[in-house]
XYZ file of N, CA, C and O in Angstrom:
572
model
N 0.842 -1.181 0.000
C 0.000 0.000 0.000
C 0.884 1.239 0.000
O 1.826 1.335 0.757
N 0.541 2.122 -0.826
C 1.295 3.374 -0.854
C 0.516 4.457 -0.112
O -0.711 4.447 -0.065
N 1.289 5.370 0.427
C 0.664 6.456 1.182
C 0.323 7.573 0.218
O 1.164 8.036 -0.552
N -0.906 7.973 0.260
C -1.385 9.030 -0.615
C -0.951 10.394 -0.054
O -1.088 10.626 1.146
N -0.378 11.289 -0.895
C 0.019 12.598 -0.384
C -1.195 13.399 0.079
O -2.243 13.388 -0.553
N -1.024 14.037 1.200
C -2.118 14.805 1.780
C -2.121 16.192 1.142
O -1.148 16.925 1.194
N -3.232 16.542 0.520
C -3.314 17.844 -0.128
C -4.113 18.842 0.689
O -3.910 20.036 0.579
N -5.010 18.345 1.479
C -5.816 19.250 2.289
C -5.937 18.636 3.677
O -6.706 17.704 3.877
N -5.166 19.141 4.591
C -5.212 18.577 5.926
C -5.054 19.687 6.949
O -4.818 20.839 6.615
N -5.159 19.291 8.189
C -4.978 20.256 9.273
C -3.536 20.748 9.312
O -3.270 21.907 9.630
N -2.569 19.875 8.957
C -1.163 20.278 8.936
C -0.886 21.346 7.895
O -0.144 22.300 8.123
N -1.482 21.190 6.729
C -1.298 22.191 5.675
C -1.943 23.508 6.081
O -1.390 24.586 5.876
N -3.109 23.443 6.660
C -3.801 24.663 7.117
C -3.005 25.329 8.227
O -2.894 26.554 8.267
N -2.424 24.545 9.123
C -1.602 25.119 10.187
C -0.371 25.802 9.605
O 0.046 26.872 10.068
N 0.213 25.205 8.585
C 1.354 25.826 7.915
C 0.980 27.145 7.263
O 1.728 28.115 7.297
N -0.205 27.187 6.647
C -0.669 28.439 6.041
C -0.903 29.510 7.097
O -0.574 30.676 6.890
N -1.478 29.118 8.226
C -1.698 30.085 9.312
C -0.370 30.573 9.886
O -0.227 31.760 10.205
N 0.599 29.669 10.015
C 1.917 30.056 10.517
C 2.576 31.064 9.579
O 3.141 32.060 10.013
N 2.474 30.822 8.289
C 3.052 31.740 7.301
C 2.335 33.078 7.344
O 2.962 34.138 7.293
N 1.010 33.065 7.442
C 0.240 34.302 7.478
C 0.522 35.097 8.755
O 0.467 36.330 8.752
N 0.850 34.395 9.835
C 1.129 35.072 11.096
C 2.550 35.593 11.181
O 2.944 36.166 12.178
N 3.321 35.403 10.144
C 4.683 35.929 10.157
C 5.738 34.862 10.178
O 6.884 35.140 10.477
N 5.371 33.652 9.878
C 6.362 32.586 9.812
C 7.347 32.845 8.691
O 7.057 33.541 7.722
N 8.539 32.306 8.811
C 9.603 32.607 7.853
C 9.626 31.596 6.714
O 10.086 30.490 6.872
N 9.142 32.014 5.567
C 9.322 31.220 4.365
C 10.490 31.762 3.553
O 11.126 31.054 2.822
N 10.749 33.053 3.675
C 11.847 33.683 2.946
C 12.932 34.086 3.938
O 12.654 34.316 5.114
N 14.152 34.186 3.503
C 15.211 34.596 4.414
C 15.034 36.052 4.842
O 14.543 36.881 4.064
N 15.413 36.332 6.059
C 15.284 37.681 6.609
C 16.331 38.600 5.984
O 17.433 38.184 5.687
N 15.960 39.877 5.802
C 16.894 40.859 5.273
C 18.075 41.013 6.207
O 17.969 40.758 7.405
N 19.186 41.473 5.659
C 20.325 41.693 6.533
C 20.080 42.907 7.421
O 19.137 43.677 7.216
N 20.918 43.081 8.398
C 20.748 44.077 9.451
C 20.698 45.498 8.899
O 19.816 46.286 9.250
N 21.630 45.855 8.035
C 21.715 47.202 7.489
C 20.497 47.493 6.615
O 19.909 48.575 6.687
N 20.122 46.527 5.808
C 18.961 46.700 4.935
C 17.686 46.873 5.757
O 16.830 47.691 5.428
N 17.588 46.115 6.814
C 16.416 46.208 7.692
C 16.364 47.571 8.371
O 15.298 48.177 8.475
N 17.518 48.079 8.821
C 17.565 49.407 9.427
C 17.197 50.471 8.404
O 16.405 51.369 8.680
N 17.760 50.383 7.202
C 17.522 51.375 6.160
C 16.050 51.447 5.760
O 15.529 52.528 5.493
N 15.371 50.313 5.734
C 13.974 50.281 5.318
C 12.996 50.482 6.473
O 11.786 50.343 6.272
N 13.496 50.808 7.660
C 12.613 51.076 8.787
C 12.032 49.829 9.408
O 10.916 49.866 9.931
N 12.764 48.737 9.392
C 12.271 47.470 9.910
C 12.295 47.354 11.422
O 11.713 46.433 11.969
N 12.961 48.261 12.087
C 12.976 48.262 13.553
C 11.934 49.258 14.055
O 11.497 50.149 13.325
N 11.544 49.121 15.312
C 10.548 50.036 15.854
C 11.131 51.443 15.964
O 12.351 51.639 15.947
N 10.264 52.417 16.086
C 10.675 53.805 16.186
C 11.560 54.028 17.407
O 12.588 54.709 17.334
N 11.200 53.427 18.520
C 11.961 53.588 19.754
C 13.356 52.997 19.629
O 14.348 53.642 19.988
N 13.463 51.788 19.114
C 14.759 51.133 18.953
C 15.621 51.902 17.956
O 16.809 52.135 18.193
N 15.023 52.316 16.859
C 15.782 53.040 15.844
C 16.335 54.342 16.411
O 17.499 54.678 16.194
N 15.516 55.077 17.157
C 15.976 56.352 17.695
C 17.040 56.155 18.769
O 18.145 56.692 18.668
N 16.717 55.389 19.813
C 17.621 55.313 20.961
C 18.872 54.492 20.697
O 19.955 54.828 21.180
N 18.759 53.417 19.951
C 19.932 52.575 19.698
C 20.738 53.106 18.522
O 21.929 53.389 18.643
N 20.087 53.245 17.359
C 20.823 53.536 16.134
C 21.106 55.026 15.906
O 22.044 55.359 15.196
N 20.281 55.898 16.466
C 20.494 57.330 16.226
C 21.114 58.059 17.415
O 21.587 59.184 17.248
N 21.104 57.467 18.588
C 21.698 58.129 19.758
C 22.894 57.333 20.285
O 24.010 57.854 20.346
N 22.679 56.074 20.645
C 23.722 55.300 21.326
C 24.910 54.947 20.430
O 26.061 55.154 20.820
N 24.652 54.420 19.254
C 25.752 54.011 18.365
C 26.620 55.203 17.960
O 27.849 55.125 18.050
N 26.045 56.345 17.518
C 26.921 57.476 17.189
C 27.703 58.010 18.388
O 28.867 58.412 18.248
N 27.089 58.004 19.567
C 27.791 58.474 20.764
C 28.979 57.576 21.089
O 30.097 58.055 21.318
N 28.761 56.279 21.080
C 29.849 55.335 21.365
C 30.931 55.420 20.292
O 32.133 55.408 20.599
N 30.528 55.538 19.033
C 31.510 55.632 17.947
C 32.359 56.889 18.084
O 33.582 56.844 17.905
N 31.737 58.008 18.418
C 32.514 59.237 18.591
C 33.457 59.134 19.789
O 34.601 59.589 19.719
N 33.001 58.536 20.864
C 33.875 58.370 22.029
C 35.056 57.457 21.712
O 36.178 57.717 22.148
N 34.814 56.400 20.960
C 35.910 55.512 20.565
C 36.912 56.273 19.703
O 38.125 56.175 19.899
N 36.412 57.056 18.744
C 37.315 57.799 17.868
C 38.079 58.875 18.641
O 39.299 58.977 18.532
N 37.364 59.662 19.433
C 38.020 60.803 20.083
C 38.892 60.404 21.270
O 39.850 61.106 21.583
N 38.588 59.294 21.926
C 39.343 58.917 23.128
C 40.365 57.803 22.899
O 41.341 57.707 23.621
N 40.132 56.954 21.889
C 41.043 55.833 21.668
C 41.853 55.953 20.375
O 43.057 55.711 20.374
N 41.201 56.306 19.285
C 41.889 56.323 17.993
C 42.661 57.623 17.782
O 43.839 57.599 17.417
N 42.016 58.764 17.988
C 42.656 60.050 17.717
C 43.951 60.273 18.503
O 44.933 60.750 17.929
N 44.035 59.930 19.784
C 45.282 60.180 20.510
C 46.499 59.427 19.970
O 47.629 59.875 20.150
N 46.299 58.314 19.305
C 47.440 57.553 18.792
C 47.710 57.804 17.314
O 48.644 57.235 16.756
N 46.917 58.651 16.666
C 47.123 58.949 15.246
C 48.225 59.982 15.058
O 48.336 60.935 15.816
N 49.004 59.771 14.033
C 49.947 60.789 13.592
C 49.428 61.277 12.243
O 49.544 60.583 11.240
N 48.854 62.477 12.210
C 48.191 62.962 10.998
C 49.179 63.310 9.896
O 48.772 63.575 8.770
N 50.468 63.293 10.197
C 51.468 63.605 9.181
C 51.945 62.363 8.437
O 52.825 62.452 7.601
N 51.367 61.202 8.741
C 51.668 59.977 8.006
C 50.479 59.655 7.097
O 49.371 60.158 7.307
N 50.699 58.805 6.122
C 49.630 58.497 5.180
C 48.487 57.734 5.845
O 47.324 57.953 5.537
N 48.781 56.829 6.777
C 47.705 56.068 7.413
C 46.936 56.915 8.412
O 45.730 56.752 8.572
N 47.622 57.842 9.081
C 46.917 58.742 10.000
C 45.959 59.655 9.254
O 44.815 59.865 9.666
N 46.427 60.197 8.129
C 45.561 61.054 7.325
C 44.423 60.265 6.695
O 43.294 60.756 6.598
N 44.704 59.045 6.277
C 43.668 58.224 5.670
C 42.564 57.920 6.672
O 41.375 58.042 6.349
N 42.934 57.537 7.873
C 41.930 57.260 8.904
C 41.144 58.519 9.221
O 39.924 58.493 9.370
N 41.832 59.650 9.291
C 41.172 60.908 9.605
C 40.192 61.317 8.514
O 39.210 62.001 8.795
N 40.440 60.918 7.280
C 39.537 61.275 6.197
C 38.473 60.208 5.924
O 37.411 60.517 5.397
N 38.746 58.957 6.296
C 37.747 57.903 6.126
C 36.669 58.000 7.210
O 35.501 57.711 6.954
N 37.063 58.428 8.391
C 36.108 58.519 9.504
C 34.885 59.378 9.167
O 33.746 58.945 9.388
N 35.058 60.603 8.634
C 33.858 61.383 8.297
C 33.009 60.742 7.200
O 31.780 60.845 7.233
N 33.649 60.063 6.259
C 32.882 59.382 5.213
C 32.030 58.263 5.815
O 30.859 58.094 5.459
N 32.621 57.497 6.739
C 31.854 56.442 7.418
C 30.735 57.033 8.266
O 29.630 56.474 8.325
N 31.009 58.161 8.927
C 29.984 58.811 9.741
C 28.815 59.277 8.873
O 27.645 59.113 9.255
N 29.119 59.837 7.712
C 28.055 60.276 6.803
C 27.260 59.092 6.262
O 26.024 59.162 6.162
N 27.945 58.027 5.927
C 27.265 56.832 5.419
C 26.347 56.240 6.483
O 25.176 55.935 6.218
N 26.859 56.097 7.699
C 26.041 55.551 8.781
C 24.859 56.462 9.088
O 23.734 55.995 9.273
N 25.111 57.773 9.142
C 24.020 58.710 9.438
C 22.949 58.665 8.360
O 21.753 58.768 8.659
N 23.368 58.494 7.112
C 22.385 58.384 6.042
C 21.487 57.177 6.217
O 20.264 57.264 6.065
N 22.075 56.042 6.578
C 21.292 54.822 6.785
C 20.402 54.953 8.027
O 19.207 54.651 7.982
N 20.964 55.446 9.140
C 20.203 55.532 10.389
C 19.088 56.566 10.295
O 17.963 56.318 10.757
N 19.369 57.720 9.716
C 18.338 58.758 9.616
C 17.238 58.366 8.640
O 16.066 58.658 8.880
N 17.595 57.688 7.565
C 16.574 57.190 6.642
C 15.723 56.120 7.326
O 14.504 56.113 7.173
N 16.361 55.260 8.101
C 15.610 54.250 8.844
C 14.683 54.861 9.873
O 13.554 54.405 10.062
N 15.147 55.920 10.544
C 14.287 56.608 11.515
C 13.114 57.255 10.798
O 11.981 57.184 11.268
N 13.369 57.875 9.670
C 12.305 58.514 8.899
C 11.263 57.488 8.454
O 10.064 57.721 8.549
N 11.729 56.332 7.996
C 10.808 55.312 7.504
C 10.105 54.544 8.618
O 9.012 54.029 8.415
N 10.715 54.452 9.794
C 10.073 53.722 10.886
C 8.934 54.524 11.506
O 8.166 53.980 12.289
N 8.802 55.784 11.152
C 7.698 56.602 11.677
C 6.346 56.090 11.216
O 5.354 56.253 11.907
N 6.304 55.484 10.040
C 5.016 55.081 9.474
C 4.373 53.923 10.233
O 3.155 53.779 10.197
N 5.160 53.109 10.915
C 4.595 51.943 11.605
C 4.357 52.194 13.086
O 3.983 51.273 13.802
N 4.548 53.419 13.557
C 4.334 53.717 14.973
C 2.843 53.864 15.237
O 2.140 54.588 14.530
N 2.351 53.196 16.278
C 0.913 53.179 16.549
C 0.529 53.933 17.811
O -0.570 53.766 18.310
N 1.384 54.773 18.319
C 1.079 55.502 19.550
C 0.643 56.926 19.269
O -0.018 57.222 18.270
N 1.023 57.806 20.169
C 0.718 59.225 20.067
C 1.304 59.786 18.762
O 2.482 59.594 18.479
N 0.518 60.516 17.964
C 1.028 61.026 16.681
C 2.120 62.094 16.832
O 2.781 62.441 15.853
N 2.327 62.593 18.024
C 3.390 63.568 18.238
C 4.770 62.929 18.058
O 5.681 63.549 17.495
N 4.938 61.674 18.492
C 6.246 61.016 18.439
C 6.757 60.784 17.023
O 7.938 61.032 16.758
N 5.936 60.338 16.091
C 6.460 60.219 14.718
C 6.862 61.559 14.112
O 7.833 61.644 13.365
N 6.123 62.614 14.450
C 6.486 63.940 13.940
C 7.810 64.404 14.527
O 8.658 64.964 13.818
N 8.007 64.180 15.811
C 9.280 64.553 16.438
C 10.423 63.679 15.926
O 11.556 64.152 15.780
N 10.132 62.427 15.628
C 11.159 61.541 15.077
C 11.567 62.002 13.682
O 12.741 61.908 13.318
N 10.621 62.501 12.900
C 10.962 63.043 11.588
C 11.865 64.256 11.710
O 12.841 64.402 10.962
N 11.566 65.112 12.680
C 12.427 66.265 12.940
C 13.806 65.810 13.403
O 14.828 66.347 12.967
N 13.847 64.791 14.250
C 15.129 64.261 14.717
C 15.929 63.646 13.574
O 17.164 63.763 13.543
N 15.260 63.015 12.628
C 15.957 62.441 11.473
C 16.591 63.544 10.624
O 17.742 63.430 10.197
N 15.856 64.619 10.399
C 16.394 65.737 9.621
C 17.544 66.424 10.355
O 18.587 66.721 9.758
N 17.371 66.658 11.646
C 18.442 67.281 12.433
C 19.654 66.362 12.563
O 20.796 66.829 12.572
N 19.413 65.068 12.659
C 20.517 64.110 12.729
C 21.334 64.078 11.452
O 22.566 64.008 11.489
N 20.668 64.151 10.313
C 21.381 64.183 9.038
C 22.197 65.471 8.908
O 23.356 65.443 8.478
N 21.602 66.595 9.306
C 22.333 67.868 9.265
C 23.501 67.852 10.248
O 24.598 68.333 9.937
N 23.276 67.286 11.426
C 24.350 67.188 12.423
C 25.492 66.311 11.949
O 26.664 66.607 12.214
N 25.185 65.240 11.248
C 26.240 64.364 10.714
C 27.054 65.084 9.649
O 28.275 64.932 9.586
N 26.393 65.887 8.829
C 27.118 66.659 7.810
C 28.037 67.681 8.471
O 29.204 67.839 8.066
N 27.559 68.342 9.501
C 28.391 69.314 10.225
C 29.551 68.609 10.918
O 30.683 69.095 10.909
N 29.292 67.446 11.505
C 30.341 66.664 12.160
C 31.437 66.295 11.166
O 32.631 66.416 11.466
N 31.041 65.870 9.965
C 32.029 65.503 8.946
C 32.856 66.712 8.530
O 34.082 66.608 8.366
N 32.226 67.860 8.384
C 32.960 69.082 8.019
C 33.942 69.463 9.117
O 35.085 69.848 8.840
N 33.534 69.344 10.362
C 34.420 69.690 11.488
C 35.616 68.736 11.543
O 36.756 69.168 11.759
N 35.402 67.442 11.334
C 36.506 66.474 11.363
C 37.489 66.742 10.223
O 38.705 66.758 10.427
N 36.971 66.983 9.029
C 37.856 67.272 7.898
C 38.568 68.606 8.114
O 39.763 68.738 7.817
N 37.872 69.586 8.664
C 38.503 70.873 8.978
C 39.603 70.727 10.014
O 40.658 71.367 9.910
N 39.377 69.889 11.025
C 40.437 69.680 12.022
C 41.630 68.975 11.412
O 42.751 69.273 11.763
N 41.387 68.018 10.515
C 42.507 67.371 9.836
C 43.302 68.402 9.026
O 44.535 68.419 9.072
N 42.585 69.281 8.337
C 43.260 70.299 7.537
C 44.088 71.232 8.429
O 45.240 71.566 8.111
N 43.535 71.636 9.553
C 44.280 72.519 10.473
C 45.473 71.810 11.087
O 46.530 72.422 11.264
N 45.339 70.524 11.413
C 46.453 69.795 12.011
C 47.582 69.545 11.008
O 48.751 69.483 11.403
N 47.260 69.390 9.754
C 48.324 69.103 8.773
C 48.992 70.364 8.228
O 50.085 70.263 7.681
N 48.402 71.516 8.379
C 49.020 72.734 7.867
C 49.830 73.469 8.904
O 50.410 74.499 8.606
N 49.908 72.957 10.104
C 50.687 73.617 11.156
C 52.154 73.299 11.003
O 52.602 72.285 10.671
């Protein structure tokens, strides 16, 4: 006796319900792509990706990396010029993610509006930060 394939059963229906409820049939997007498309909640995106990560990154650069750099060497200058580019790239991804995560917020409508303002100010702040870092490199190398 051969076993007949089940085409309509409780197991198949359970699988359909699992998929409809958010079960994983497709691979999950990578971390950066998920952040860029607003896949994290508004709170996580703001506090983790727009406040904590840039603060820690700046502290690492200003307290650990900068004191040991010699800006008159090629690697010191390269690091000093790559840092603002990385900061701008990260800020672009994080601020775009914050802007896009506003649409899925289900609380008080004031918070998504303030998050949009924070995304715009964060992008402007990152641009100013990059200009200041490049300006400091220029001042340090012309002395």
